[in-house]
């Protein structure tokens, strides 16, 4: 998006601020902005500011009932060199303060409630804060700020579709359906540029849908099946979501990234559902996940048309063109018999807002032999399995569980170890990818509904979580998306959020 977000180090952690639409840009001319933090009196600065020593300082203001431009004008009137407005509700993040004011001559920044409270502590100790210099340039075309969209990697490009356009912040996912989008963007990692390839023949506006890339299996010289090679035909499959007028969608679309052709597969899906003795409502959902293994798509959870939280697990098979060939409800398999055979009877709770990804897990020779004709191997190392993490089981219950689904045995395993010294908190609205045999989780909202910028890595071989949060990281966020793009010859991976 076109937001200018800067970070400042305080008390061994980073605080994040968003530059306002009005006023000068901060730290122009590569000169950092530095000053002592002073708390405004009154705190919302909607009336005349009473601070006698505000001149030459950075004034801290809480979001109030008056216009942002009025708050900043009042700060400028008492001689402040900049003003920082922080949100007034716990859990709400920073956003671009809107307004037109040609008379404002000091930089204006917005912070989250939590970061603003941290600056209040800094003010109490008369601390000086330095905002680093930022170089500004005219932005190239790129997608608007959004949540509830999808990102996938296909044919060495990144594809973004749909979501809820947000100008600032959002409290709930896919709530403002009049802000839903149907725009379709492609990102070239080589040139680092976006292109808008929206086609009127594509899907309608939606949020909370899923997208996966399916790939026909190919036989390598080592006599093992693989998928994901960019040299073979790949198809992007889109499932469901929430549409305008709060309609819960159950349609199916495919996109050919080489020919740039959309195909509405919904009629073919209805035929497949009929053959499977299932109604069209089975596919109607949003807030779910979809994970592809070759030409098999595993769909879990979400929210139904009657707002019920779903716990069903579907296996949708498609052909090389993305047309559905069969649909199986794995929730209804002879599960207890499989439990008896494998001594594993666990099953994840119904949820939405969770994450899912496929990851290569080291396997025995017997397991690899079982997988070789149907599920796809990475060399002679292991087999692909499906991981899910977190989500919401109710409006208030946020989960912190990690599950593994074995597509060969068709059983779930609840992965937990009492020996874990660290592990992610309960999260929803986060994103996850599988890359290089690891499961990565980033961002989301925690149990207190506070947005985080934590990054975690789970190693299936050691069953250990590692906190890999960067310094300063890429900033707190939720409702985002992630994809992994790989060069299989050089074993290089790039993560996109």
Short mmCIF file of C-alpha atoms in Angstrom, two decimals:
data_model
loop_
_atom_site.label_atom_id
_atom_site.label_comp_id
_atom_site.label_asym_id
_atom_site.label_seq_id
_atom_site.Cartn_x
_atom_site.Cartn_y
_atom_site.Cartn_z
CA UNK A 1 0.00 0.00 0.00
CA UNK A 2 0.99 3.67 -0.11
CA UNK A 3 1.17 4.16 3.65
CA UNK A 4 4.48 5.54 4.94
CA UNK A 5 5.26 3.61 8.11
CA UNK A 6 8.35 4.34 10.17
CA UNK A 7 9.74 2.70 13.28
CA UNK A 8 11.50 4.02 16.37
CA UNK A 9 13.46 2.01 18.93
CA UNK A 10 12.25 2.43 22.50
CA UNK A 11 13.14 0.32 25.52
CA UNK A 12 14.61 -2.49 23.35
CA UNK A 13 11.52 -2.84 21.17
CA UNK A 14 10.18 -1.05 18.10
CA UNK A 15 7.21 1.28 17.97
CA UNK A 16 5.50 1.93 14.64
CA UNK A 17 4.00 5.18 13.36
CA UNK A 18 2.01 5.98 10.20
CA UNK A 19 2.56 9.34 8.50
CA UNK A 20 -0.55 11.51 8.03
CA UNK A 21 -2.02 12.48 4.66
CA UNK A 22 -1.60 16.16 5.52
CA UNK A 23 1.39 18.15 6.69
CA UNK A 24 5.03 17.72 5.68
CA UNK A 25 6.62 14.31 5.48
CA UNK A 26 8.72 13.45 8.48
CA UNK A 27 12.51 13.67 8.32
CA UNK A 28 12.71 15.18 4.87
CA UNK A 29 16.18 15.82 3.49
CA UNK A 30 17.60 12.72 5.23
CA UNK A 31 17.68 14.56 8.58
CA UNK A 32 16.19 12.52 11.47
CA UNK A 33 13.50 14.15 13.62
CA UNK A 34 14.50 14.14 17.26
CA UNK A 35 12.87 15.67 20.30
CA UNK A 36 11.62 15.20 23.82
CA UNK A 37 8.16 13.65 24.16
CA UNK A 38 5.61 15.78 26.03
CA UNK A 39 2.05 14.65 26.82
CA UNK A 40 -0.56 17.19 25.68
CA UNK A 41 -2.88 18.87 28.17
CA UNK A 42 -5.73 18.29 27.51
CA UNK A 43 -4.67 14.89 26.25
CA UNK A 44 -6.91 14.95 23.15
CA UNK A 45 -5.75 18.48 22.16
CA UNK A 46 -9.22 19.26 20.85
CA UNK A 47 -9.19 22.48 22.88
CA UNK A 48 -6.38 25.00 23.35
CA UNK A 49 -3.27 23.22 24.66
CA UNK A 50 -2.21 24.38 28.13
CA UNK A 51 1.37 23.02 28.11
CA UNK A 52 3.76 25.94 28.71
CA UNK A 53 6.85 23.95 27.71
CA UNK A 54 5.67 22.34 24.47
CA UNK A 55 7.78 24.52 22.16
CA UNK A 56 10.50 22.54 20.43
CA UNK A 57 9.06 19.24 21.70
CA UNK A 58 7.17 16.32 20.13
CA UNK A 59 3.63 16.45 21.47
CA UNK A 60 1.78 13.20 22.31
CA UNK A 61 -1.99 13.35 21.77
CA UNK A 62 -4.76 10.78 22.16
CA UNK A 63 -7.32 10.36 19.37
CA UNK A 64 -10.35 12.48 20.27
CA UNK A 65 -13.76 13.53 18.97
CA UNK A 66 -12.44 16.45 16.93
CA UNK A 67 -10.77 16.34 13.52
CA UNK A 68 -7.15 15.27 13.31
CA UNK A 69 -6.26 18.53 11.58
CA UNK A 70 -7.63 20.49 14.57
CA UNK A 71 -5.48 18.48 16.98
CA UNK A 72 -2.31 19.05 14.92
CA UNK A 73 -3.05 22.78 14.45
CA UNK A 74 -3.32 23.16 18.23
CA UNK A 75 0.03 21.38 18.65
CA UNK A 76 1.62 23.61 16.02
CA UNK A 77 0.21 26.74 17.72
CA UNK A 78 2.15 26.03 20.93
CA UNK A 79 5.41 25.48 19.03
CA UNK A 80 5.61 21.66 18.86
CA UNK A 81 8.00 20.38 16.19
CA UNK A 82 5.82 17.32 15.53
CA UNK A 83 2.72 15.61 16.89
CA UNK A 84 2.02 11.93 17.52
CA UNK A 85 -1.63 10.88 17.85
CA UNK A 86 -2.25 7.45 19.35
CA UNK A 87 -5.41 5.39 19.08
CA UNK A 88 -7.83 5.53 21.98
CA UNK A 89 -9.00 1.90 21.97
CA UNK A 90 -6.95 -1.13 22.99
CA UNK A 91 -6.34 -3.41 20.01
CA UNK A 92 -6.76 -0.72 17.36
CA UNK A 93 -3.74 -0.03 15.18
CA UNK A 94 -2.33 3.07 13.51
CA UNK A 95 -3.62 4.31 10.16
CA UNK A 96 -3.24 7.23 7.78
CA UNK A 97 -4.91 10.29 9.34
CA UNK A 98 -7.03 11.92 6.65
CA UNK A 99 -7.62 15.62 6.11
CA UNK A 100 -6.83 18.67 3.99
CA UNK A 101 -4.89 21.45 5.69
CA UNK A 102 -2.40 23.58 3.78
CA UNK A 103 -1.56 25.59 6.90
CA UNK A 104 -0.12 22.65 8.87
CA UNK A 105 3.67 22.84 8.83
CA UNK A 106 4.71 20.14 11.32
CA UNK A 107 4.81 16.36 10.73
CA UNK A 108 1.89 14.35 12.11
CA UNK A 109 2.06 10.66 12.99
CA UNK A 110 -0.42 8.03 14.16
CA UNK A 111 0.41 5.16 16.56
CA UNK A 112 -1.51 2.24 18.03
CA UNK A 113 -2.93 2.45 21.52
CA UNK A 114 -0.22 0.17 22.91
CA UNK A 115 2.66 2.09 21.31
CA UNK A 116 1.14 5.38 22.45
CA UNK A 117 1.08 4.19 26.06
CA UNK A 118 4.77 3.31 25.68
CA UNK A 119 5.47 6.89 24.56
CA UNK A 120 3.60 8.16 27.61
CA UNK A 121 6.11 6.24 29.71
CA UNK A 122 8.91 7.87 27.71
CA UNK A 123 7.41 11.31 28.39
CA UNK A 124 7.29 10.59 32.13
CA UNK A 125 11.07 10.12 32.11
CA UNK A 126 11.69 13.15 29.84
CA UNK A 127 13.11 10.85 27.19
CA UNK A 128 14.18 12.05 23.76
CA UNK A 129 12.83 10.05 20.81
CA UNK A 130 14.40 10.01 17.34
CA UNK A 131 12.40 9.16 14.24
CA UNK A 132 14.81 8.00 11.50
CA UNK A 133 15.15 9.79 8.17
CA UNK A 134 13.00 8.41 5.37
CA UNK A 135 13.47 8.87 1.64
CA UNK A 136 10.19 9.50 -0.17
CA UNK A 137 9.44 9.05 -3.83
CA UNK A 138 6.36 8.90 -6.03
CA UNK A 139 4.83 5.47 -5.47
CA UNK A 140 4.57 2.93 -8.29
CA UNK A 141 1.19 1.26 -8.86
CA UNK A 142 0.43 -1.23 -6.09
CA UNK A 143 -2.60 -2.74 -4.34
CA UNK A 144 -4.54 -0.71 -1.75
CA UNK A 145 -4.34 -1.54 1.93
CA UNK A 146 -6.51 -4.59 2.56
CA UNK A 147 -7.29 -7.60 4.72
CA UNK A 148 -8.92 -10.95 3.94
CA UNK A 149 -7.23 -11.25 0.53
CA UNK A 150 -5.20 -14.14 -0.89
CA UNK A 151 -1.64 -14.36 -2.20
CA UNK A 152 -0.18 -17.33 -4.08
CA UNK A 153 3.01 -18.04 -6.00
CA UNK A 154 2.72 -19.46 -9.54
CA UNK A 155 5.02 -19.43 -12.56
CA UNK A 156 7.63 -17.44 -10.62
CA UNK A 157 5.18 -14.62 -9.92
CA UNK A 158 3.04 -13.60 -6.94
CA UNK A 159 -0.72 -13.22 -7.47
CA UNK A 160 -3.00 -11.20 -5.16
CA UNK A 161 -6.79 -11.26 -5.36
CA UNK A 162 -9.72 -9.59 -3.58
CA UNK A 163 -10.05 -8.76 0.09
CA UNK A 164 -11.56 -5.91 2.08
CA UNK A 165 -10.11 -2.49 1.28
CA UNK A 166 -9.39 -0.65 4.51
CA UNK A 167 -8.38 3.00 4.83
CA UNK A 168 -6.80 2.88 8.22
CA UNK A 169 -7.88 0.05 10.49
CA UNK A 170 -10.51 -2.65 10.81
CA UNK A 171 -11.69 -4.39 13.96
CA UNK A 172 -13.33 -7.45 12.39
CA UNK A 173 -12.50 -9.45 9.29
CA UNK A 174 -14.72 -9.08 6.19
CA UNK A 175 -17.16 -6.77 7.96
CA UNK A 176 -17.49 -3.86 5.49
CA UNK A 177 -18.81 -5.72 2.45
CA UNK A 178 -19.21 -2.50 0.48
CA UNK A 179 -15.39 -2.31 0.63
CA UNK A 180 -14.84 -5.78 -0.85
CA UNK A 181 -12.60 -5.91 -3.90
CA UNK A 182 -12.28 -8.01 -7.03
CA UNK A 183 -9.01 -6.53 -8.24
CA UNK A 184 -6.27 -8.93 -9.31
CA UNK A 185 -2.59 -8.05 -9.09
CA UNK A 186 0.63 -9.72 -10.18
CA UNK A 187 3.99 -9.05 -8.54
CA UNK A 188 7.30 -9.65 -10.30
CA UNK A 189 9.99 -10.43 -7.67
CA UNK A 190 12.77 -9.69 -10.17
CA UNK A 191 11.74 -6.10 -10.94
CA UNK A 192 9.87 -5.68 -7.62
CA UNK A 193 6.86 -4.17 -9.44
CA UNK A 194 3.09 -4.72 -9.32
CA UNK A 195 0.73 -4.87 -12.32
CA UNK A 196 -3.06 -4.69 -12.14
CA UNK A 197 -4.49 -7.50 -14.30
CA UNK A 198 -8.13 -7.28 -13.18
CA UNK A 199 -10.43 -8.87 -15.76
CA UNK A 200 -14.22 -8.20 -15.78
CA UNK A 201 -14.70 -11.88 -16.65
CA UNK A 202 -13.16 -12.92 -13.32
CA UNK A 203 -14.79 -13.55 -9.91
CA UNK A 204 -16.96 -10.98 -8.15
CA UNK A 205 -15.92 -8.99 -5.08
CA UNK A 206 -15.10 -11.12 -2.06
CA UNK A 207 -13.21 -11.40 1.23
CA UNK A 208 -12.12 -14.36 3.34
CA UNK A 209 -11.87 -16.69 0.35
CA UNK A 210 -9.04 -19.16 -0.30
CA UNK A 211 -6.59 -19.60 -3.15
CA UNK A 212 -4.19 -22.44 -3.94
CA UNK A 213 -1.93 -23.46 -6.81
CA UNK A 214 -2.45 -26.95 -8.24
CA UNK A 215 0.22 -28.70 -10.28
CA UNK A 216 0.14 -32.01 -12.18
CA UNK A 217 2.67 -34.48 -10.85
CA UNK A 218 5.76 -35.15 -12.92
CA UNK A 219 8.18 -38.07 -12.78
CA UNK A 220 11.78 -37.11 -12.13
CA UNK A 221 14.94 -39.03 -13.00
CA UNK A 222 14.97 -40.36 -9.44
CA UNK A 223 11.57 -42.01 -10.01
CA UNK A 224 9.85 -39.83 -7.47
CA UNK A 225 6.85 -37.59 -7.90
CA UNK A 226 7.17 -33.88 -7.18
CA UNK A 227 4.96 -30.83 -7.53
CA UNK A 228 5.49 -27.10 -7.62
CA UNK A 229 8.04 -27.01 -10.44
CA UNK A 230 7.45 -23.81 -12.40
CA UNK A 231 8.23 -25.60 -15.67
CA UNK A 232 4.97 -27.59 -15.54
CA UNK A 233 1.43 -26.31 -15.89
CA UNK A 234 0.09 -24.60 -12.78
CA UNK A 235 -3.47 -23.48 -12.10
CA UNK A 236 -4.71 -21.09 -9.41
CA UNK A 237 -7.94 -22.25 -7.75
CA UNK A 238 -10.21 -19.88 -5.79
CA UNK A 239 -12.84 -21.20 -3.37
CA UNK A 240 -15.77 -19.38 -1.75
CA UNK A 241 -15.51 -16.33 0.49
CA UNK A 242 -17.92 -13.65 1.63
CA UNK A 243 -19.40 -11.46 -1.11
CA UNK A 244 -21.30 -8.21 -1.16
CA UNK A 245 -24.60 -8.05 0.76
CA UNK A 246 -23.05 -10.57 3.19
CA UNK A 247 -23.57 -13.41 0.75
CA UNK A 248 -21.55 -16.50 1.66
CA UNK A 249 -20.14 -17.89 -1.57
CA UNK A 250 -19.60 -21.49 -2.63
CA UNK A 251 -18.33 -20.91 -6.16
CA UNK A 252 -15.14 -22.25 -7.71
CA UNK A 253 -12.86 -20.42 -10.14
CA UNK A 254 -9.64 -21.36 -11.91
CA UNK A 255 -7.01 -19.07 -13.44
CA UNK A 256 -4.32 -20.08 -15.91
CA UNK A 257 -1.29 -17.86 -15.16
CA UNK A 258 0.37 -18.62 -18.50
CA UNK A 259 -2.61 -17.78 -20.73
CA UNK A 260 -4.17 -15.32 -18.23
CA UNK A 261 -7.58 -16.98 -18.61
CA UNK A 262 -10.34 -17.19 -15.97
CA UNK A 263 -12.76 -20.16 -15.96
CA UNK A 264 -15.85 -20.30 -13.76
CA UNK A 265 -15.85 -23.91 -12.58
CA UNK A 266 -19.00 -23.56 -10.44
CA UNK A 267 -21.25 -25.48 -12.85
CA UNK A 268 -18.72 -28.31 -12.99
CA UNK A 269 -18.57 -28.19 -9.20
CA UNK A 270 -22.35 -28.56 -8.93
CA UNK A 271 -22.17 -31.64 -11.15
CA UNK A 272 -19.41 -33.08 -8.97
CA UNK A 273 -21.40 -32.40 -5.81
CA UNK A 274 -24.44 -34.10 -7.31
CA UNK A 275 -22.36 -37.21 -8.12
CA UNK A 276 -21.08 -37.20 -4.53
CA UNK A 277 -24.64 -36.85 -3.11
CA UNK A 278 -23.77 -33.47 -1.61
CA UNK A 279 -25.61 -30.16 -1.78
CA UNK A 280 -24.10 -26.92 -3.08
CA UNK A 281 -24.16 -25.55 0.46
CA UNK A 282 -21.24 -27.84 1.39
CA UNK A 283 -18.84 -25.44 -0.33
CA UNK A 284 -20.41 -22.20 0.95
CA UNK A 285 -17.96 -20.78 3.46
CA UNK A 286 -15.52 -17.97 4.27
CA UNK A 287 -12.63 -17.68 6.72
CA UNK A 288 -11.58 -21.23 5.82
CA UNK A 289 -8.25 -22.57 4.54
CA UNK A 290 -7.36 -24.55 1.44
CA UNK A 291 -4.11 -26.46 0.93
CA UNK A 292 -3.04 -28.08 -2.35
CA UNK A 293 -1.02 -31.25 -2.78
CA UNK A 294 -0.58 -31.70 -6.51
CA UNK A 295 -4.14 -31.70 -7.89
CA UNK A 296 -5.76 -32.40 -4.52
CA UNK A 297 -7.16 -29.53 -2.45
CA UNK A 298 -7.81 -29.93 1.29
CA UNK A 299 -10.41 -27.49 2.65
CA UNK A 300 -10.91 -27.05 6.38
CA UNK A 301 -13.24 -25.03 8.60
CA UNK A 302 -14.59 -21.54 8.05
CA UNK A 303 -17.94 -19.85 8.64
CA UNK A 304 -21.13 -21.10 6.97
CA UNK A 305 -24.09 -19.24 5.49
CA UNK A 306 -25.92 -19.41 8.86
CA UNK A 307 -22.83 -18.08 10.70
CA UNK A 308 -22.01 -21.51 12.15
CA UNK A 309 -18.32 -22.24 12.67
CA UNK A 310 -17.39 -25.24 10.56
CA UNK A 311 -15.16 -28.18 11.40
CA UNK A 312 -15.60 -30.25 8.26
CA UNK A 313 -12.66 -31.37 6.15
CA UNK A 314 -13.12 -31.71 2.39
CA UNK A 315 -10.92 -33.20 -0.31
CA UNK A 316 -11.54 -31.63 -3.72
CA UNK A 317 -9.73 -33.13 -6.69
CA UNK A 318 -9.29 -31.18 -9.93
CA UNK A 319 -7.83 -31.90 -13.34
CA UNK A 320 -4.96 -30.04 -15.02
CA UNK A 321 -7.37 -27.28 -16.13
CA UNK A 322 -8.78 -26.76 -12.63
CA UNK A 323 -12.09 -28.52 -13.30
CA UNK A 324 -13.33 -30.51 -10.30
CA UNK A 325 -13.36 -34.28 -10.72
CA UNK A 326 -14.45 -35.45 -7.25
CA UNK A 327 -15.27 -34.20 -3.77
CA UNK A 328 -14.97 -36.25 -0.61
CA UNK A 329 -15.98 -35.27 2.90
CA UNK A 330 -13.09 -36.61 4.98
CA UNK A 331 -15.01 -35.71 8.13
CA UNK A 332 -17.30 -38.63 7.34
CA UNK A 333 -14.66 -41.29 6.70
CA UNK A 334 -14.53 -44.40 8.86
CA UNK A 335 -12.46 -42.35 11.24
CA UNK A 336 -12.71 -44.47 14.36
CA UNK A 337 -11.59 -47.54 12.43
CA UNK A 338 -8.55 -45.59 11.21
CA UNK A 339 -7.97 -44.47 14.79
CA UNK A 340 -7.96 -48.10 15.89
CA UNK A 341 -5.42 -49.00 13.23
CA UNK A 342 -3.10 -46.05 13.85
CA UNK A 343 -3.97 -45.41 17.51
CA UNK A 344 -4.67 -41.74 16.74
CA UNK A 345 -8.20 -40.54 17.35
CA UNK A 346 -7.73 -36.79 17.65
CA UNK A 347 -9.54 -34.27 15.44
CA UNK A 348 -9.18 -30.46 15.39
CA UNK A 349 -12.01 -28.33 16.74
CA UNK A 350 -14.22 -26.31 14.39
CA UNK A 351 -12.58 -22.94 13.64
CA UNK A 352 -12.12 -20.02 11.31
CA UNK A 353 -9.39 -17.42 10.84
CA UNK A 354 -6.77 -20.14 11.20
CA UNK A 355 -3.82 -20.89 8.89
CA UNK A 356 -2.82 -23.95 6.90
CA UNK A 357 0.12 -25.00 4.73
CA UNK A 358 1.73 -28.09 3.25
CA UNK A 359 5.17 -29.04 4.55
CA UNK A 360 7.63 -31.78 3.63
CA UNK A 361 8.05 -34.08 6.62
CA UNK A 362 10.79 -36.67 6.83
CA UNK A 363 9.34 -40.14 6.39
CA UNK A 364 10.38 -43.77 6.52
CA UNK A 365 10.95 -45.75 3.34
CA UNK A 366 7.62 -47.53 3.94
CA UNK A 367 5.76 -44.22 4.20
CA UNK A 368 7.45 -42.92 1.05
CA UNK A 369 6.43 -46.06 -0.83
CA UNK A 370 2.83 -45.62 0.30
CA UNK A 371 2.89 -42.00 -0.85
CA UNK A 372 4.66 -42.44 -4.16
CA UNK A 373 1.63 -43.15 -6.34
CA UNK A 374 -0.66 -40.48 -4.95
CA UNK A 375 1.07 -37.99 -2.70
CA UNK A 376 4.15 -36.22 -3.81
CA UNK A 377 7.68 -36.59 -2.60
CA UNK A 378 10.58 -34.18 -2.41
CA UNK A 379 13.48 -36.27 -3.67
CA UNK A 380 14.08 -39.16 -1.28
CA UNK A 381 13.56 -37.13 1.87
CA UNK A 382 9.92 -37.12 2.90
CA UNK A 383 6.27 -36.63 2.06
CA UNK A 384 4.01 -33.58 2.04
CA UNK A 385 1.60 -33.24 4.94
CA UNK A 386 -0.92 -30.56 5.94
CA UNK A 387 -0.42 -28.36 9.02
CA UNK A 388 -2.98 -26.01 10.57
CA UNK A 389 -2.51 -23.55 13.43
CA UNK A 390 -4.74 -21.47 15.68
CA UNK A 391 -7.91 -19.67 14.65
CA UNK A 392 -11.13 -18.87 16.47
CA UNK A 393 -13.51 -21.56 17.70
CA UNK A 394 -16.00 -19.00 19.07
CA UNK A 395 -16.21 -15.23 19.07
CA UNK A 396 -14.06 -15.13 22.20
CA UNK A 397 -12.01 -18.34 22.15
CA UNK A 398 -8.73 -18.01 20.23
CA UNK A 399 -6.73 -21.20 19.72
CA UNK A 400 -3.03 -22.00 20.05
CA UNK A 401 -3.02 -25.61 18.82
CA UNK A 402 -0.95 -27.12 15.99
CA UNK A 403 -2.31 -30.04 13.97
CA UNK A 404 -0.82 -32.30 11.31
CA UNK A 405 -2.89 -34.25 8.77
CA UNK A 406 -1.32 -37.29 7.13
CA UNK A 407 -2.96 -37.65 3.68
CA UNK A 408 -1.75 -41.25 3.30
CA UNK A 409 -3.12 -42.58 6.59
CA UNK A 410 -5.90 -39.96 6.62
CA UNK A 411 -5.46 -39.25 10.33
CA UNK A 412 -4.88 -36.07 12.36
CA UNK A 413 -2.20 -35.60 15.01
CA UNK A 414 -2.37 -32.95 17.72
CA UNK A 415 1.25 -31.80 17.96
CA UNK A 416 2.14 -30.71 21.44
CA UNK A 417 5.17 -31.16 23.62
CA UNK A 418 5.43 -30.32 27.31
CA UNK A 419 9.14 -29.79 26.67
CA UNK A 420 8.55 -26.70 24.50
CA UNK A 421 10.37 -23.78 26.05
CA UNK A 422 8.72 -21.34 23.62
CA UNK A 423 5.73 -21.55 21.28
CA UNK A 424 3.41 -19.06 19.54
CA UNK A 425 0.54 -17.50 21.48
CA UNK A 426 -3.08 -18.12 20.61
CA UNK A 427 -3.60 -16.42 17.23
CA UNK A 428 -6.19 -15.72 14.58
CA UNK A 429 -6.00 -13.67 11.40
CA UNK A 430 -2.35 -14.67 11.02
CA UNK A 431 -0.64 -16.17 7.96
CA UNK A 432 1.40 -19.33 7.46
CA UNK A 433 3.50 -20.93 4.74
CA UNK A 434 5.44 -24.12 4.30
CA UNK A 435 8.96 -23.67 2.95
CA UNK A 436 12.12 -25.80 2.89
CA UNK A 437 10.62 -28.40 5.20
CA UNK A 438 9.52 -25.86 7.83
CA UNK A 439 6.18 -24.34 8.89
CA UNK A 440 6.24 -20.53 9.30
CA UNK A 441 3.64 -18.46 11.17
CA UNK A 442 3.54 -14.66 11.13
CA UNK A 443 1.46 -11.87 12.66
CA UNK A 444 -2.21 -12.07 13.56
CA UNK A 445 -4.20 -11.10 16.65
CA UNK A 446 -3.50 -12.67 20.01
CA UNK A 447 -5.74 -13.77 22.86
CA UNK A 448 -6.15 -10.16 23.99
CA UNK A 449 -7.07 -9.20 20.41
CA UNK A 450 -3.83 -7.21 20.19
CA UNK A 451 -2.08 -7.27 16.81
CA UNK A 452 1.42 -8.80 16.85
CA UNK A 453 4.43 -8.93 14.55
CA UNK A 454 5.78 -12.23 15.88
CA UNK A 455 7.33 -14.65 13.40
CA UNK A 456 7.65 -18.33 14.30
CA UNK A 457 9.25 -21.39 12.70
CA UNK A 458 8.21 -24.98 13.45
CA UNK A 459 10.59 -27.78 12.53
CA UNK A 460 8.65 -31.04 11.95
CA UNK A 461 11.84 -33.08 12.33
CA UNK A 462 12.67 -31.83 15.84
CA UNK A 463 9.10 -30.82 16.83
CA UNK A 464 10.49 -27.52 18.12
CA UNK A 465 9.19 -23.96 17.73
CA UNK A 466 11.65 -21.09 17.23
CA UNK A 467 10.83 -17.39 17.52
CA UNK A 468 12.41 -15.74 14.45
CA UNK A 469 10.88 -12.28 14.83
CA UNK A 470 13.12 -9.78 13.05
CA UNK A 471 14.43 -6.55 14.42
CA UNK A 472 12.43 -4.42 13.68
CA UNK A 473 10.51 -6.94 11.55
CA UNK A 474 7.94 -5.90 8.96
CA UNK A 475 5.43 -4.38 11.35
CA UNK A 476 2.36 -5.59 13.19
CA UNK A 477 -0.48 -6.83 11.00
CA UNK A 478 -3.41 -9.22 10.80
CA UNK A 479 -5.79 -10.37 8.07
CA UNK A 480 -2.79 -10.52 5.71
CA UNK A 481 -1.67 -13.33 3.41
CA UNK A 482 1.59 -15.16 2.69
CA UNK A 483 3.13 -17.27 -0.06
CA UNK A 484 6.43 -19.03 -0.63
CA UNK A 485 8.18 -18.94 -3.99
CA UNK A 486 10.91 -21.51 -4.61
CA UNK A 487 13.68 -22.12 -7.08
CA UNK A 488 13.85 -25.89 -6.79
CA UNK A 489 17.23 -26.12 -8.55
CA UNK A 490 18.94 -23.71 -6.18
CA UNK A 491 16.71 -24.47 -3.17
CA UNK A 492 16.08 -20.78 -2.56
CA UNK A 493 12.89 -19.58 -0.90
CA UNK A 494 11.29 -16.17 -0.63
CA UNK A 495 8.37 -15.36 1.68
CA UNK A 496 5.77 -12.72 0.77
CA UNK A 497 3.16 -11.25 3.12
#
